[in-house]
């Protein structure tokens, strides 16, 4: 009886953004019966904008950015810098939400899973709080420590700071919040989307390998 009451209670409530950090399993249970997504969608998009604005401001304080502005003969105010970062942060997150959900939808179809696109969008949106939190914390640390905003203090990047190229890029990809985000998504694919543990694990391993691969390419470019 008590188990039934708890299940009904989870189904009658909307998922919580902060709850994704403290009790993700409960939030994914709520997503099974809840269609609430747009409130969290806009809140997290705005948070991404704030994070993007902060990151842009931090980078504008670096010697290379100051030198570039002097060479171009432009005077970019902090407000302008934050504003540009904010806009790109919001747009990037919105586009990322839709593309990620579309990718998951294609993968679900290949696995003969009929989870709706909106349900996958809900999983994607709420799960993003973890990665956003990581980016925000790293941006604040960069501001305090005088970094460029490109560092990932919560990962292996600082340990391989003297390295360059692919090694540094891979090290930056192996980061606490990135791994945490994969675990959260892994739970969501099982609980809300109904994937088996094996299939969800395979997907997350593939995405993790791709993340490391893109990290290596980013390191080579930088």
Short mmCIF file of C-alpha atoms in Angstrom, two decimals:
data_model
loop_
_atom_site.label_atom_id
_atom_site.label_comp_id
_atom_site.label_asym_id
_atom_site.label_seq_id
_atom_site.Cartn_x
_atom_site.Cartn_y
_atom_site.Cartn_z
CA UNK A 1 0.00 0.00 0.00
CA UNK A 2 2.75 2.45 1.00
CA UNK A 3 4.68 1.65 -2.19
CA UNK A 4 1.58 2.41 -4.28
CA UNK A 5 1.07 5.72 -2.50
CA UNK A 6 4.70 6.69 -3.14
CA UNK A 7 4.38 5.76 -6.81
CA UNK A 8 1.19 7.81 -7.19
CA UNK A 9 2.81 10.72 -5.40
CA UNK A 10 5.79 10.63 -7.77
CA UNK A 11 3.47 10.52 -10.74
CA UNK A 12 1.34 13.47 -9.59
CA UNK A 13 4.24 15.88 -9.10
CA UNK A 14 6.31 17.74 -11.63
CA UNK A 15 10.02 17.00 -11.84
CA UNK A 16 12.30 19.45 -10.06
CA UNK A 17 15.48 20.97 -11.47
CA UNK A 18 17.23 21.03 -8.10
CA UNK A 19 15.87 17.55 -7.43
CA UNK A 20 18.00 16.29 -10.32
CA UNK A 21 20.99 16.90 -8.06
CA UNK A 22 19.60 15.55 -4.79
CA UNK A 23 17.17 12.84 -5.95
CA UNK A 24 17.43 12.17 -9.71
CA UNK A 25 15.70 8.79 -9.55
CA UNK A 26 12.56 10.39 -8.09
CA UNK A 27 12.57 13.09 -10.78
CA UNK A 28 12.82 10.53 -13.57
CA UNK A 29 9.93 8.60 -12.02
CA UNK A 30 7.88 11.80 -12.15
CA UNK A 31 8.79 12.31 -15.81
CA UNK A 32 7.02 9.09 -16.72
CA UNK A 33 3.64 10.77 -16.21
CA UNK A 34 4.51 14.46 -16.40
CA UNK A 35 4.60 16.55 -19.58
CA UNK A 36 6.17 19.55 -17.82
CA UNK A 37 9.29 20.59 -19.69
CA UNK A 38 9.02 24.16 -20.99
CA UNK A 39 9.43 25.88 -17.63
CA UNK A 40 12.70 24.05 -16.99
CA UNK A 41 13.63 24.55 -20.65
CA UNK A 42 13.62 28.35 -20.35
CA UNK A 43 15.07 28.46 -16.84
CA UNK A 44 18.06 26.35 -17.85
CA UNK A 45 18.46 28.23 -21.14
CA UNK A 46 18.67 31.51 -19.19
CA UNK A 47 21.10 29.92 -16.74
CA UNK A 48 23.20 28.86 -19.71
CA UNK A 49 23.12 32.46 -20.90
CA UNK A 50 24.36 33.72 -17.54
CA UNK A 51 27.10 31.10 -17.55
CA UNK A 52 28.05 32.01 -21.12
CA UNK A 53 28.13 35.69 -20.24
CA UNK A 54 30.36 35.04 -17.24
CA UNK A 55 32.68 32.89 -19.32
CA UNK A 56 32.95 35.59 -21.99
CA UNK A 57 33.70 38.22 -19.35
CA UNK A 58 36.41 36.07 -17.78
CA UNK A 59 38.06 35.56 -21.16
CA UNK A 60 37.91 39.30 -21.90
CA UNK A 61 40.21 39.87 -18.91
CA UNK A 62 43.01 37.72 -20.35
CA UNK A 63 46.12 39.37 -21.87
CA UNK A 64 45.48 37.78 -25.27
CA UNK A 65 41.94 39.18 -25.41
CA UNK A 66 43.07 42.65 -24.33
CA UNK A 67 45.88 42.58 -26.90
CA UNK A 68 43.48 41.52 -29.66
CA UNK A 69 41.08 44.37 -28.86
CA UNK A 70 43.97 46.85 -28.92
CA UNK A 71 45.15 45.57 -32.30
CA UNK A 72 41.63 45.86 -33.70
CA UNK A 73 41.22 49.28 -32.13
CA UNK A 74 37.95 48.41 -30.42
CA UNK A 75 36.78 49.14 -26.91
CA UNK A 76 34.44 46.40 -25.75
CA UNK A 77 32.74 47.15 -22.43
CA UNK A 78 32.11 44.41 -19.83
CA UNK A 79 28.37 44.79 -20.42
CA UNK A 80 28.78 44.18 -24.15
CA UNK A 81 31.03 41.20 -23.49
CA UNK A 82 28.58 39.67 -21.05
CA UNK A 83 25.67 40.38 -23.40
CA UNK A 84 27.26 38.61 -26.36
CA UNK A 85 28.19 35.64 -24.17
CA UNK A 86 24.65 35.56 -22.78
CA UNK A 87 23.02 35.46 -26.22
CA UNK A 88 25.31 32.73 -27.50
CA UNK A 89 24.84 30.80 -24.25
CA UNK A 90 21.05 30.84 -24.56
CA UNK A 91 20.97 30.01 -28.27
CA UNK A 92 23.58 27.29 -27.90
CA UNK A 93 21.65 25.60 -25.12
CA UNK A 94 18.32 25.77 -26.97
CA UNK A 95 19.81 24.30 -30.14
CA UNK A 96 21.66 21.71 -28.07
CA UNK A 97 18.44 20.61 -26.36
CA UNK A 98 16.62 19.96 -29.63
CA UNK A 99 19.54 18.29 -31.38
CA UNK A 100 20.34 16.03 -28.41
CA UNK A 101 16.72 14.91 -28.11
CA UNK A 102 16.61 14.24 -31.87
CA UNK A 103 19.76 12.11 -31.68
CA UNK A 104 18.30 10.13 -28.78
CA UNK A 105 15.04 9.69 -30.72
CA UNK A 106 16.89 8.18 -33.68
CA UNK A 107 18.82 5.87 -31.36
CA UNK A 108 15.61 4.85 -29.59
CA UNK A 109 14.03 3.97 -32.93
CA UNK A 110 17.05 1.85 -33.84
CA UNK A 111 16.60 0.04 -30.54
CA UNK A 112 12.86 -0.47 -31.18
CA UNK A 113 11.97 1.89 -28.34
CA UNK A 114 8.89 4.09 -28.88
CA UNK A 115 9.65 6.78 -26.29
CA UNK A 116 8.28 10.09 -27.60
CA UNK A 117 10.51 12.96 -28.71
CA UNK A 118 9.04 15.22 -26.02
CA UNK A 119 9.84 12.70 -23.30
CA UNK A 120 13.43 12.48 -24.54
CA UNK A 121 13.55 16.28 -24.64
CA UNK A 122 12.43 16.31 -21.01
CA UNK A 123 15.23 13.92 -20.03
CA UNK A 124 17.74 16.03 -21.94
CA UNK A 125 16.59 19.34 -20.45
CA UNK A 126 16.50 18.28 -16.81
CA UNK A 127 19.75 16.32 -17.05
CA UNK A 128 21.57 19.40 -18.35
CA UNK A 129 21.55 21.04 -14.90
CA UNK A 130 24.57 18.93 -13.97
CA UNK A 131 26.76 20.04 -16.88
CA UNK A 132 25.58 23.64 -16.46
CA UNK A 133 26.52 23.56 -12.80
CA UNK A 134 29.97 22.31 -13.76
CA UNK A 135 30.50 25.06 -16.34
CA UNK A 136 29.33 27.71 -13.87
CA UNK A 137 31.64 26.48 -11.10
CA UNK A 138 34.61 26.37 -13.46
CA UNK A 139 33.85 29.88 -14.74
CA UNK A 140 33.71 31.24 -11.18
CA UNK A 141 36.98 29.48 -10.33
CA UNK A 142 38.58 30.94 -13.46
CA UNK A 143 37.47 34.41 -12.39
CA UNK A 144 38.90 33.92 -8.90
CA UNK A 145 42.13 32.25 -10.00
CA UNK A 146 42.77 34.47 -13.00
CA UNK A 147 42.12 31.82 -15.61
CA UNK A 148 40.91 32.26 -19.17
CA UNK A 149 37.58 30.51 -18.73
CA UNK A 150 38.71 27.58 -20.87
CA UNK A 151 40.08 25.59 -17.95
CA UNK A 152 38.24 22.72 -16.29
CA UNK A 153 39.43 22.84 -12.70
CA UNK A 154 37.07 20.00 -11.77
CA UNK A 155 38.76 17.56 -14.15
CA UNK A 156 42.17 16.19 -15.04
CA UNK A 157 43.04 19.26 -17.11
CA UNK A 158 45.08 21.08 -14.42
CA UNK A 159 47.19 17.96 -13.85
CA UNK A 160 48.20 17.96 -17.52
CA UNK A 161 48.44 21.75 -17.78
CA UNK A 162 52.02 21.52 -19.05
CA UNK A 163 50.98 19.10 -21.78
CA UNK A 164 49.58 20.20 -25.07
CA UNK A 165 47.57 18.97 -28.00
CA UNK A 166 45.40 15.89 -27.76
CA UNK A 167 46.62 14.89 -24.29
CA UNK A 168 45.44 18.12 -22.72
CA UNK A 169 42.16 17.97 -24.64
CA UNK A 170 41.47 14.43 -23.44
CA UNK A 171 42.37 15.38 -19.86
CA UNK A 172 39.90 18.28 -19.95
CA UNK A 173 37.19 15.87 -21.14
CA UNK A 174 37.64 13.58 -18.13
CA UNK A 175 35.83 15.84 -15.70
CA UNK A 176 33.64 15.29 -12.63
CA UNK A 177 30.49 17.01 -13.90
CA UNK A 178 30.77 15.44 -17.35
CA UNK A 179 30.90 11.96 -15.84
CA UNK A 180 28.13 12.85 -13.39
CA UNK A 181 26.00 14.04 -16.31
CA UNK A 182 26.49 10.73 -18.11
CA UNK A 183 25.40 8.84 -14.99
CA UNK A 184 22.27 11.01 -14.67
CA UNK A 185 21.36 10.49 -18.33
CA UNK A 186 22.04 6.76 -17.95
CA UNK A 187 19.46 6.66 -15.15
CA UNK A 188 16.94 8.66 -17.18
CA UNK A 189 17.18 6.40 -20.21
CA UNK A 190 16.39 3.42 -18.00
CA UNK A 191 13.72 4.88 -15.73
CA UNK A 192 11.86 7.28 -18.04
CA UNK A 193 12.66 5.93 -21.51
CA UNK A 194 12.51 2.28 -20.46
CA UNK A 195 15.84 1.17 -21.93
CA UNK A 196 17.51 -1.87 -20.48
CA UNK A 197 20.57 -1.33 -18.30
CA UNK A 198 22.76 -2.92 -20.97
CA UNK A 199 21.51 -0.70 -23.80
CA UNK A 200 21.71 2.46 -21.69
CA UNK A 201 25.27 1.57 -20.69
CA UNK A 202 26.31 0.98 -24.31
CA UNK A 203 24.92 4.39 -25.31
CA UNK A 204 26.71 6.21 -22.51
CA UNK A 205 30.02 4.46 -23.27
CA UNK A 206 29.71 5.50 -26.93
CA UNK A 207 28.94 9.11 -25.99
CA UNK A 208 31.82 9.16 -23.50
CA UNK A 209 34.24 7.92 -26.17
CA UNK A 210 32.93 10.58 -28.56
CA UNK A 211 33.39 13.22 -25.85
CA UNK A 212 37.01 12.19 -25.39
CA UNK A 213 37.50 12.17 -29.16
CA UNK A 214 36.12 15.70 -29.56
CA UNK A 215 38.24 16.76 -26.59
CA UNK A 216 41.35 15.46 -28.34
CA UNK A 217 40.45 17.34 -31.53
CA UNK A 218 39.78 20.51 -29.55
CA UNK A 219 43.17 20.16 -27.89
CA UNK A 220 44.89 19.80 -31.26
CA UNK A 221 43.14 22.89 -32.63
CA UNK A 222 44.01 24.99 -29.59
#
